[in-house]
PDB file of C-alpha atoms and ligand atoms in Angstrom:
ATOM      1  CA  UNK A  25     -54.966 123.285 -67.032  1.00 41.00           C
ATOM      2  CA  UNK A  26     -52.160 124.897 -69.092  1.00 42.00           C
ATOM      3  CA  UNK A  27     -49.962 123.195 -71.090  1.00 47.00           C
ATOM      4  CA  UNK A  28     -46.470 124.941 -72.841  1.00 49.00           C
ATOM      5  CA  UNK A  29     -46.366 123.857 -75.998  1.00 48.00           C
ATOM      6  CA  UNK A  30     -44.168 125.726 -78.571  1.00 48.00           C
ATOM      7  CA  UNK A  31     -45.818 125.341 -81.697  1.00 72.00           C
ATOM      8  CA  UNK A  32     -49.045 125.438 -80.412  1.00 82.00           C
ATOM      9  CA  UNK A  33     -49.576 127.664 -78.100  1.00 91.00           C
ATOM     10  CA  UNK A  34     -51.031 127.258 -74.404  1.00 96.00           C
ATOM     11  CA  UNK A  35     -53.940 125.297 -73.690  1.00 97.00           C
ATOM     12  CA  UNK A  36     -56.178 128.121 -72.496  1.00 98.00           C
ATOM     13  CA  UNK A  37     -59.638 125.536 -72.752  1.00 98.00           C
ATOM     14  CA  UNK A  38     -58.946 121.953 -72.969  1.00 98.00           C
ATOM     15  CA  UNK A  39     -61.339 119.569 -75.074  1.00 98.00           C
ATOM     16  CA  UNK A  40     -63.436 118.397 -71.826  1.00 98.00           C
ATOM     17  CA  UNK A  41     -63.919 121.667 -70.812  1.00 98.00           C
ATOM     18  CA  UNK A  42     -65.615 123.139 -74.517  1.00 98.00           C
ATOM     19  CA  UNK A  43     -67.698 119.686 -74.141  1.00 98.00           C
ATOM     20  CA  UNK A  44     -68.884 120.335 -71.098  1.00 98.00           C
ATOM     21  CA  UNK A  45     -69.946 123.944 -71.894  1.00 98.00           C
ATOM     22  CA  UNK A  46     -71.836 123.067 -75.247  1.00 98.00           C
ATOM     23  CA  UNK A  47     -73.684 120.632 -73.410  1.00 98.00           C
ATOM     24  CA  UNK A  48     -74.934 123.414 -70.674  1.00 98.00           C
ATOM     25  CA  UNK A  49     -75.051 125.899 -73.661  1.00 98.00           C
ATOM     26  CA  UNK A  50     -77.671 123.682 -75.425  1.00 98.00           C
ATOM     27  CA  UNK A  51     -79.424 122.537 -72.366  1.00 98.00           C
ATOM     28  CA  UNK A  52     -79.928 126.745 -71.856  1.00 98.00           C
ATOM     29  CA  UNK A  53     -81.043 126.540 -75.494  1.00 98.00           C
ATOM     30  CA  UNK A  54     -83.244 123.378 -75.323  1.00 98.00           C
ATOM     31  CA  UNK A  55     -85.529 125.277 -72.763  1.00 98.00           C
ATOM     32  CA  UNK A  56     -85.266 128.523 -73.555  1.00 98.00           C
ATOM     33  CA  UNK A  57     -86.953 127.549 -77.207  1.00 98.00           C
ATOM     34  CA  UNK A  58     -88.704 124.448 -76.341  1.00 98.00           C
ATOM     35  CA  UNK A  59     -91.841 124.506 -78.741  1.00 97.00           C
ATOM     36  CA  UNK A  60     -89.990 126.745 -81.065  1.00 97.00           C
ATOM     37  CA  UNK A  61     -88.007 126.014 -84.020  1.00 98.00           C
ATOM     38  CA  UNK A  62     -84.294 127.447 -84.374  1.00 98.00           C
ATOM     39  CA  UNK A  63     -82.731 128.579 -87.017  1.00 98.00           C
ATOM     40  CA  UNK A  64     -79.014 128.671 -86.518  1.00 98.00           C
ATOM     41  CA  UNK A  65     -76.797 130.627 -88.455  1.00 98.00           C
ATOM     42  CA  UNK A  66     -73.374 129.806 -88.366  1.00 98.00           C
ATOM     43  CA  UNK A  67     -70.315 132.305 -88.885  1.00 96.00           C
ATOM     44  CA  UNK A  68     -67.751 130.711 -91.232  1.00 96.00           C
ATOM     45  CA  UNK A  69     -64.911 129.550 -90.788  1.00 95.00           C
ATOM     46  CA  UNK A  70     -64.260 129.575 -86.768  1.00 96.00           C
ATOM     47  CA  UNK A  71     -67.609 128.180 -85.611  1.00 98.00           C
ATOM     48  CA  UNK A  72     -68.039 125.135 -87.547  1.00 98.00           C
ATOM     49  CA  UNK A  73     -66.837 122.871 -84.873  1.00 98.00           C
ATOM     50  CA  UNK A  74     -68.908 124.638 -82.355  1.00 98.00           C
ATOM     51  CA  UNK A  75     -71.660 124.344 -84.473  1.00 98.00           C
ATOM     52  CA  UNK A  76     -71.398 120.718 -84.939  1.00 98.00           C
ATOM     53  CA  UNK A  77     -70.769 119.744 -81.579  1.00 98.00           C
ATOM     54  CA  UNK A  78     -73.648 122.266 -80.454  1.00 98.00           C
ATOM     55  CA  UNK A  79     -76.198 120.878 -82.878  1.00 98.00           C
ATOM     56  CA  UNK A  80     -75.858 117.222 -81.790  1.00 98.00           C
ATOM     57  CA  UNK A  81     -76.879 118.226 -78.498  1.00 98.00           C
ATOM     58  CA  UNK A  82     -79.657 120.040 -79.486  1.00 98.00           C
ATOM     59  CA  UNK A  83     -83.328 118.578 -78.368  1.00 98.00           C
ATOM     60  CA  UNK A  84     -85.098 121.480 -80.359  1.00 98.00           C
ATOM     61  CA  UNK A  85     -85.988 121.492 -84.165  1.00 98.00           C
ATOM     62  CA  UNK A  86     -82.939 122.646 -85.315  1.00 98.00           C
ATOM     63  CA  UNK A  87     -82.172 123.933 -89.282  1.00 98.00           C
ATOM     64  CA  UNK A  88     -78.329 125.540 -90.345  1.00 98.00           C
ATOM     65  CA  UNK A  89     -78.017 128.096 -92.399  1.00 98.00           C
ATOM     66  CA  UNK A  90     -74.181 129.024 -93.296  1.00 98.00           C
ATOM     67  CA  UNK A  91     -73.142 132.947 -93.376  1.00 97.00           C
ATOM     68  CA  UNK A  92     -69.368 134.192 -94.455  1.00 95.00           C
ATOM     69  CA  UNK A  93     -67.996 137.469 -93.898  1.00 91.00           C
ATOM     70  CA  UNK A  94     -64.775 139.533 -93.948  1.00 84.00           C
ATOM     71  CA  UNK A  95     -63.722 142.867 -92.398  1.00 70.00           C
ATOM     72  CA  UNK A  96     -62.882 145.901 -95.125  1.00 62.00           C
ATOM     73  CA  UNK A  97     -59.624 145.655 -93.848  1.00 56.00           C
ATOM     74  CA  UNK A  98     -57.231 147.494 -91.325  1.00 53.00           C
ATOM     75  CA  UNK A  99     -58.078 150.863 -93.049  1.00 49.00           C
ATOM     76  CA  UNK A 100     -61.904 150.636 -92.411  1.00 42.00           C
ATOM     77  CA  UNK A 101     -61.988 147.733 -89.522  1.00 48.00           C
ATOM     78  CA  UNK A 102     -62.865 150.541 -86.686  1.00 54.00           C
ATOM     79  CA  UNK A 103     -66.099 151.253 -89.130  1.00 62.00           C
ATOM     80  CA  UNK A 104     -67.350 147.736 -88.146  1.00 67.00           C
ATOM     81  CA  UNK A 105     -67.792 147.383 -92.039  1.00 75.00           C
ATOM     82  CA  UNK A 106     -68.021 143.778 -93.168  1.00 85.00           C
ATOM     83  CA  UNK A 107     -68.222 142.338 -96.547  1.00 89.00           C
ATOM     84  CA  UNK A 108     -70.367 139.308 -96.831  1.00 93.00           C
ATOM     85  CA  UNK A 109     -68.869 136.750 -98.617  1.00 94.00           C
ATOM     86  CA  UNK A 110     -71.095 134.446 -98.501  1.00 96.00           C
ATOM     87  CA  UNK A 111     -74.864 135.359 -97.933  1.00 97.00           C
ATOM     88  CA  UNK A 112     -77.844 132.931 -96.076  1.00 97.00           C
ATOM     89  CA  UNK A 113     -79.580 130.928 -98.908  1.00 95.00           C
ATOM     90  CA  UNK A 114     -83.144 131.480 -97.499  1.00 96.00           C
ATOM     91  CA  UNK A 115     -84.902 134.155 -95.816  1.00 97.00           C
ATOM     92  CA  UNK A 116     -85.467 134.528 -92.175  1.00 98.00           C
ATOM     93  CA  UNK A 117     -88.516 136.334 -92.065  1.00 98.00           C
ATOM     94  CA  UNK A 118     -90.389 135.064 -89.004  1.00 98.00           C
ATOM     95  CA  UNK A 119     -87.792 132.753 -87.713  1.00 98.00           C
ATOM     96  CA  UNK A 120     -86.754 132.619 -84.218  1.00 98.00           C
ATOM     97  CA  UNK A 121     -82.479 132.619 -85.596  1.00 98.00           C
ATOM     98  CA  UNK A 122     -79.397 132.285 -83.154  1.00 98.00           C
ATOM     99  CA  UNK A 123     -75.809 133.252 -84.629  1.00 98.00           C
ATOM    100  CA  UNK A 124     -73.494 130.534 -83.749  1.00 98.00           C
ATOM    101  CA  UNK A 125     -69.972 132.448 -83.138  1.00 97.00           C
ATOM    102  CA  UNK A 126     -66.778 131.188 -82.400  1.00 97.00           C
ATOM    103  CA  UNK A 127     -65.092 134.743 -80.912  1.00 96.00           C
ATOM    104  CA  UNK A 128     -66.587 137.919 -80.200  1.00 95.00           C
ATOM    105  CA  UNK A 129     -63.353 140.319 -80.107  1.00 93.00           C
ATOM    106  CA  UNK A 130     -64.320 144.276 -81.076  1.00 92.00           C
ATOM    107  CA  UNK A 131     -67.416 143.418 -81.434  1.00 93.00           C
ATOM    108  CA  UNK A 132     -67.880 145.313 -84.948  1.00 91.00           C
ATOM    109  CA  UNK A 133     -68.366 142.361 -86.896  1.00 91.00           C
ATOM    110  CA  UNK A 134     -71.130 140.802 -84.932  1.00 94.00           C
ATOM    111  CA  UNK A 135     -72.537 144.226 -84.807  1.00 93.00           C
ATOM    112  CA  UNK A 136     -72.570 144.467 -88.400  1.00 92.00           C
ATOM    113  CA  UNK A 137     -74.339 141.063 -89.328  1.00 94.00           C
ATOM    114  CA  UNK A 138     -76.591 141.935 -86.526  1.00 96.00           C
ATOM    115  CA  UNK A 139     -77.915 145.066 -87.448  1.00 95.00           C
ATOM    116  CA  UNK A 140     -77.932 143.437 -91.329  1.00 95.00           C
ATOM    117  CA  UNK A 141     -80.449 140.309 -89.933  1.00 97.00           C
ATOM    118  CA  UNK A 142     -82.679 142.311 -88.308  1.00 98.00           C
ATOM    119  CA  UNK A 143     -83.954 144.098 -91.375  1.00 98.00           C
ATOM    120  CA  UNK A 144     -84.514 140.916 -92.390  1.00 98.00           C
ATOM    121  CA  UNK A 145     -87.107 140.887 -89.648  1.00 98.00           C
ATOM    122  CA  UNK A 146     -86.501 137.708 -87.711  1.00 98.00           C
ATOM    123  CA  UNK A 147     -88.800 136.887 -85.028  1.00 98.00           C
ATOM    124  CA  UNK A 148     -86.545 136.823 -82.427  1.00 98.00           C
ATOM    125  CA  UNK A 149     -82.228 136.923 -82.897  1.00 98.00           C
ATOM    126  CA  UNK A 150     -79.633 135.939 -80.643  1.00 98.00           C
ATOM    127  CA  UNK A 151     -76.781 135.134 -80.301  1.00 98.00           C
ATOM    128  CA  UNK A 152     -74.060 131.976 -79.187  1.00 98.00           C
ATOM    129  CA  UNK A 153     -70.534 132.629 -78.493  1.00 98.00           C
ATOM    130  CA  UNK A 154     -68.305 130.204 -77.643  1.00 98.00           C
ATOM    131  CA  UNK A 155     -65.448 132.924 -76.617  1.00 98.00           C
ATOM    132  CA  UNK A 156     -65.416 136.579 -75.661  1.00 97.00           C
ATOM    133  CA  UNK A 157     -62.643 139.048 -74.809  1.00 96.00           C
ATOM    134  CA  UNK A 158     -64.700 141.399 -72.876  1.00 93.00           C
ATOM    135  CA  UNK A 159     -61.435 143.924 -72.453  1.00 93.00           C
ATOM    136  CA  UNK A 160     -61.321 144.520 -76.146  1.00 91.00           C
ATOM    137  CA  UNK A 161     -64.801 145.020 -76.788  1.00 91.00           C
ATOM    138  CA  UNK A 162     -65.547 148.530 -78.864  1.00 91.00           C
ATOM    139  CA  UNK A 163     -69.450 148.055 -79.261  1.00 92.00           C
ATOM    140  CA  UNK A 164     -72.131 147.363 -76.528  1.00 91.00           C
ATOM    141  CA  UNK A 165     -73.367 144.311 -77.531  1.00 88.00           C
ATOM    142  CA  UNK A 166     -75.077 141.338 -75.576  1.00 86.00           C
ATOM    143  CA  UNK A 167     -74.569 137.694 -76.407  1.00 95.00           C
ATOM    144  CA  UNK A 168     -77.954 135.587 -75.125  1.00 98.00           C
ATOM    145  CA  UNK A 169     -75.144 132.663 -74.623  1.00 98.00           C
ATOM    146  CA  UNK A 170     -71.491 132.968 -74.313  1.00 98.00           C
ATOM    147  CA  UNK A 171     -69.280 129.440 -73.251  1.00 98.00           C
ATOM    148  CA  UNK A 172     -65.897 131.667 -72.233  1.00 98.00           C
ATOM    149  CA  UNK A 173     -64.881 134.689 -71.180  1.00 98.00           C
ATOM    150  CA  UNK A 174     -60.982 134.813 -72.356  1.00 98.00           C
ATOM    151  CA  UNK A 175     -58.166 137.401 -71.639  1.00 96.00           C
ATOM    152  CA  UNK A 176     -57.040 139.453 -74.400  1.00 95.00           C
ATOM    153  CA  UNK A 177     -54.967 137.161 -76.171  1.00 95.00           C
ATOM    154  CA  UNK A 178     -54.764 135.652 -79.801  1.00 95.00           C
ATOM    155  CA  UNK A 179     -56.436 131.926 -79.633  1.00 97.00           C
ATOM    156  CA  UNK A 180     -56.582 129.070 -81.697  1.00 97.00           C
ATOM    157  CA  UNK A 181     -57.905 125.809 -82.000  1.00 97.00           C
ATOM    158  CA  UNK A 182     -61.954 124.295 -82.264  1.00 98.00           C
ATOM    159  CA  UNK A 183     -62.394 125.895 -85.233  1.00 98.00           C
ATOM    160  CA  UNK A 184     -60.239 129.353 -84.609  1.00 97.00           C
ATOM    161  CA  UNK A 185     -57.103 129.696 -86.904  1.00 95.00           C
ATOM    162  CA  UNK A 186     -54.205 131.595 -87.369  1.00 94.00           C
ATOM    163  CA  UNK A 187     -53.910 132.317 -90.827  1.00 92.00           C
ATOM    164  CA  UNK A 188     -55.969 129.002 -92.087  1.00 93.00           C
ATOM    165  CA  UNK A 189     -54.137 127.003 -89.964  1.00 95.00           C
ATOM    166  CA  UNK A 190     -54.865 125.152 -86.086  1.00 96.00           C
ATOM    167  CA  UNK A 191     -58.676 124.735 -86.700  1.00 97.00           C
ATOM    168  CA  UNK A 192     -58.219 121.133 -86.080  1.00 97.00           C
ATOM    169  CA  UNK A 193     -57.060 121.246 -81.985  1.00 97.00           C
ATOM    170  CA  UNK A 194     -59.537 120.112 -79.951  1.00 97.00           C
ATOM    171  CA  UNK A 195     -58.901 122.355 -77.430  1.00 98.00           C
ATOM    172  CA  UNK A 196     -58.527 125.861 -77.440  1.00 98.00           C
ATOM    173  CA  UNK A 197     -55.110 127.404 -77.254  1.00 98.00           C
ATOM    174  CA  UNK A 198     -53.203 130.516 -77.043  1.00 97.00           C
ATOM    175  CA  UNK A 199     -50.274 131.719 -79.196  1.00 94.00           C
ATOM    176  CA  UNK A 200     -47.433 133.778 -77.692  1.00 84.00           C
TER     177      UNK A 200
HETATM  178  P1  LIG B 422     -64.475 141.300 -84.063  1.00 90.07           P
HETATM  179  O1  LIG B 422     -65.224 141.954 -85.171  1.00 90.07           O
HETATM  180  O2  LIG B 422     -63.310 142.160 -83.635  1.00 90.07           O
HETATM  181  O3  LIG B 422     -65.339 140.930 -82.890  1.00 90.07           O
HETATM  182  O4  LIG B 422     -63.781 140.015 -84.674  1.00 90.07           O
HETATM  183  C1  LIG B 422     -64.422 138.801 -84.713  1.00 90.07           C
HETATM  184  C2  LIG B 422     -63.709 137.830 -85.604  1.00 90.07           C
HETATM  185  O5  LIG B 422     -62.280 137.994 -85.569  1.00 90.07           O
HETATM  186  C3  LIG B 422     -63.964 136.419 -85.108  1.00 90.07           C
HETATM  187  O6  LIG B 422     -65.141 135.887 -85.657  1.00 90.07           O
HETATM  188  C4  LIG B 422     -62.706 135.690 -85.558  1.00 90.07           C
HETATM  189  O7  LIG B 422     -62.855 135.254 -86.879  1.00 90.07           O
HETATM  190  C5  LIG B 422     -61.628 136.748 -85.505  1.00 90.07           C
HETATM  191  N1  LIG B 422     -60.866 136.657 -84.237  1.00 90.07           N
HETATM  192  C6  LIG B 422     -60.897 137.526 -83.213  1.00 90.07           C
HETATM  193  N2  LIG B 422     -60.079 137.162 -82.225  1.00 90.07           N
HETATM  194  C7  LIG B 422     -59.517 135.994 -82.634  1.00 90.07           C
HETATM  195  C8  LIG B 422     -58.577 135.081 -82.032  1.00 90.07           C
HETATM  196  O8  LIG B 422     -58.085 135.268 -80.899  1.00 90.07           O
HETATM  197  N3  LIG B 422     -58.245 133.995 -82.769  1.00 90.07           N
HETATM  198  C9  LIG B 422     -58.756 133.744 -84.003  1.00 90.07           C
HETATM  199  N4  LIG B 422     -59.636 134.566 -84.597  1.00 90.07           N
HETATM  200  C10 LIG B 422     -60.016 135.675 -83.921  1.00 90.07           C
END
């Protein structure tokens, strides 16, 4: 369904639609860990909503740990380097963790905080992203759960901004 809207953008996902896919996401992730606790560690800012909306339909012994990052910048974004901003406030040494993300684009960030958990020596990690641009992808990199695959174009909305601002639609949209 795709509504014009001018200030907005175009509805791209509407709100039943992301409801409908975190339900399936966390019926994938109710089996797939049943008898296993999850830790989920969620990306600031852009996932929260997914997060929330994903954890109430979660069956499975479910904790949240929050993680921020930023890119270095235009100058050094190709390196994939991130700077955390905001680091987990326990360890994850033997936990069976899942990354709740709201967008893989590139790929380099989710690469980076990847790489970064696993020397923390999880027992298992995965990941959950609610979008994915597969045509701008720069880094081979496999998402356990994805909701959307999107075309290569600038969204907003469910927890996605544009410069701080359109977190609050409850759909996803796309800006011209
Ligand atoms: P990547 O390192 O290129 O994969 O960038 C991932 C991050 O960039 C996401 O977690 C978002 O914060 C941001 N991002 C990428 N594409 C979009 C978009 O279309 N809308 C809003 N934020 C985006």
């Amino acid at each position: 369904m795709v509504h014009p809207d001018e200030h907005q953008g175009e509805v791209l996902i509407t709100s039943e639609e992301l409801q409908a896919k975190v339900r399936e996401l966390a019926a994938q992730i109710n089996a797939d860990y049943a008898g296993r606790d999850v830790l989920l560690v969620c990306v600031l800012k852009g996932a929260v909503l997914f997060l929330a909306d994903l954890l109430r339909c979660l069956e499975v012994p479910a904790e949240v740990e929050f993680m921020a990052v930023s890119s270095y910048g235009a100058a050094t974004e190709t390196s994939g380097v991130v700077r955390v901003l905001k680091d987990l406030d326990r360890s994850i040494d033997g936990r069976h963790v899942l990354v709740v993300e709201d967008i893989v684009d590139s790929g380099l960030t989710l690469d980076y905080l990847l790489r970064m958990l696993e020397e923390r020596r999880p027992a298992s990690l995965e990941v959950c992203a609610l979008l994915t641009k597969p045509e701008r992808r720069q880094v081979q990199l496999e998402a356990r759960y994805v909701g959307f695959e999107i075309p290569d174009r600038f969204v907003v909305g469910y927890g996605l901004d544009h410069d701080e601002r359109l977190r609050g639609l409850p759909h996803i949209a796309a800006l011209s």
